[in-house]
mmCIF file of C-alpha atoms in Angstrom:
data_model
loop_
_atom_site.group_PDB
_atom_site.id
_atom_site.type_symbol
_atom_site.label_atom_id
_atom_site.label_comp_id
_atom_site.label_asym_id
_atom_site.label_seq_id
_atom_site.Cartn_x
_atom_site.Cartn_y
_atom_site.Cartn_z
ATOM 1 C CA PRO A 1 6.996 14.703 -44.395
ATOM 2 C CA LEU A 2 8.739 12.746 -41.507
ATOM 3 C CA ASN A 3 8.681 14.233 -38.141
ATOM 4 C CA PRO A 4 11.052 13.091 -35.366
ATOM 5 C CA PRO A 5 9.350 11.804 -32.934
ATOM 6 C CA GLN A 6 8.181 13.193 -29.263
ATOM 7 C CA ASN A 7 11.477 13.227 -27.176
ATOM 8 C CA GLY A 8 13.616 12.511 -30.035
ATOM 9 C CA TYR A 9 15.345 13.789 -32.865
ATOM 10 C CA PHE A 10 16.783 13.127 -36.225
ATOM 11 C CA VAL A 11 20.383 11.595 -36.123
ATOM 12 C CA ASN A 12 21.224 14.167 -39.174
ATOM 13 C CA GLY A 13 19.162 16.867 -37.875
ATOM 14 C CA TYR A 14 16.710 16.506 -40.461
ATOM 15 C CA CYS A 15 15.090 14.131 -42.982
ATOM 16 C CA GLY A 16 14.300 14.842 -46.889
ATOM 17 C CA ASN A 17 12.123 13.467 -49.112
ATOM 18 C CA LYS A 18 13.937 12.241 -51.685
ATOM 19 C CA LYS A 19 14.513 8.510 -53.092
ATOM 20 C CA PHE A 20 16.808 6.666 -51.169
ATOM 21 C CA ASN A 21 16.997 8.723 -48.486
ATOM 22 C CA ALA A 22 17.612 7.108 -45.203
ATOM 23 C CA CYS A 23 16.469 9.011 -41.926
ATOM 24 C CA GLY A 24 18.314 7.886 -38.516
ATOM 25 C CA TYR A 25 16.098 8.467 -35.305
ATOM 26 C CA ASP A 26 17.265 8.496 -31.670
ATOM 27 C CA CYS A 27 15.892 9.797 -28.295
ATOM 28 C CA PHE A 28 16.975 12.440 -25.853
ATOM 29 C CA TYR A 29 18.465 11.452 -22.236
ATOM 30 C CA GLY A 30 16.136 9.619 -20.315
ATOM 31 C CA TYR A 31 14.159 7.799 -23.430
ATOM 32 C CA SER A 32 14.687 4.744 -25.122
ATOM 33 C CA LEU A 33 14.149 4.459 -28.580
ATOM 34 C CA LYS A 34 11.384 1.916 -29.687
ATOM 35 C CA GLY A 35 10.976 0.765 -33.219
ATOM 36 C CA MET A 36 13.119 0.840 -36.175
ATOM 37 C CA PRO A 37 16.234 3.238 -35.820
ATOM 38 C CA ILE A 38 16.184 4.003 -39.829
ATOM 39 C CA ARG A 39 13.278 4.388 -42.424
ATOM 40 C CA GLU A 40 14.370 4.535 -45.919
ATOM 41 C CA CYS A 41 12.206 6.391 -48.808
ATOM 42 C CA ASP A 42 11.356 4.498 -51.513
ATOM 43 C CA TYR A 43 8.183 3.265 -53.950
ATOM 44 C CA LEU A 44 5.406 1.586 -52.135
ATOM 45 C CA ASP A 45 5.767 -1.325 -54.206
ATOM 46 C CA GLU A 46 7.595 -2.298 -57.521
ATOM 47 C CA ASN A 47 4.248 -1.118 -59.889
ATOM 48 C CA SER A 48 4.255 2.198 -57.891
ATOM 49 C CA THR A 49 5.270 5.742 -58.731
ATOM 50 C CA ILE A 50 4.475 6.953 -55.447
ATOM 51 C CA LEU A 51 7.206 7.453 -52.704
ATOM 52 C CA GLY A 52 6.748 6.606 -49.084
ATOM 53 C CA TRP A 53 8.497 5.219 -45.868
ATOM 54 C CA THR A 54 9.518 2.001 -45.062
ATOM 55 C CA GLY A 55 8.500 0.581 -41.306
ATOM 56 C CA GLU A 56 6.552 2.009 -38.915
ATOM 57 C CA GLU A 57 6.956 5.250 -37.051
ATOM 58 C CA PRO A 58 9.447 4.581 -33.960
ATOM 59 C CA TYR A 59 8.748 6.575 -30.621
ATOM 60 C CA CYS A 60 10.723 7.254 -27.444
ATOM 61 C CA GLU A 61 9.815 5.587 -24.363
ATOM 62 C CA SER A 62 10.918 7.155 -20.953
ATOM 63 C CA ILE A 63 13.412 5.119 -19.193
ATOM 64 C CA LYS A 64 11.871 4.282 -15.915
ATOM 65 C CA ASN A 65 14.508 3.977 -12.345
ATOM 66 C CA THR A 66 14.608 0.511 -11.611
ATOM 67 C CA ASN A 67 17.220 0.350 -9.198
ATOM 68 C CA LYS A 68 16.384 -2.948 -6.731
ATOM 69 C CA PHE A 69 18.404 -2.799 -3.381
#
């Protein structure tokens, strides 16, 4: 099963392990999502009967204050 990223969450509040499920990610205030915002549950390849998640797990990166005066 998928887990939300550290300092982030699933857009729908959860993510189920069923074929064609799509899981959206976002980050808490002060963090920026790095990577794909959506992953889908599908067969690992065309000859497979094993389900897996597309793409790589995204992560949340701290937004640093970059005010330059």
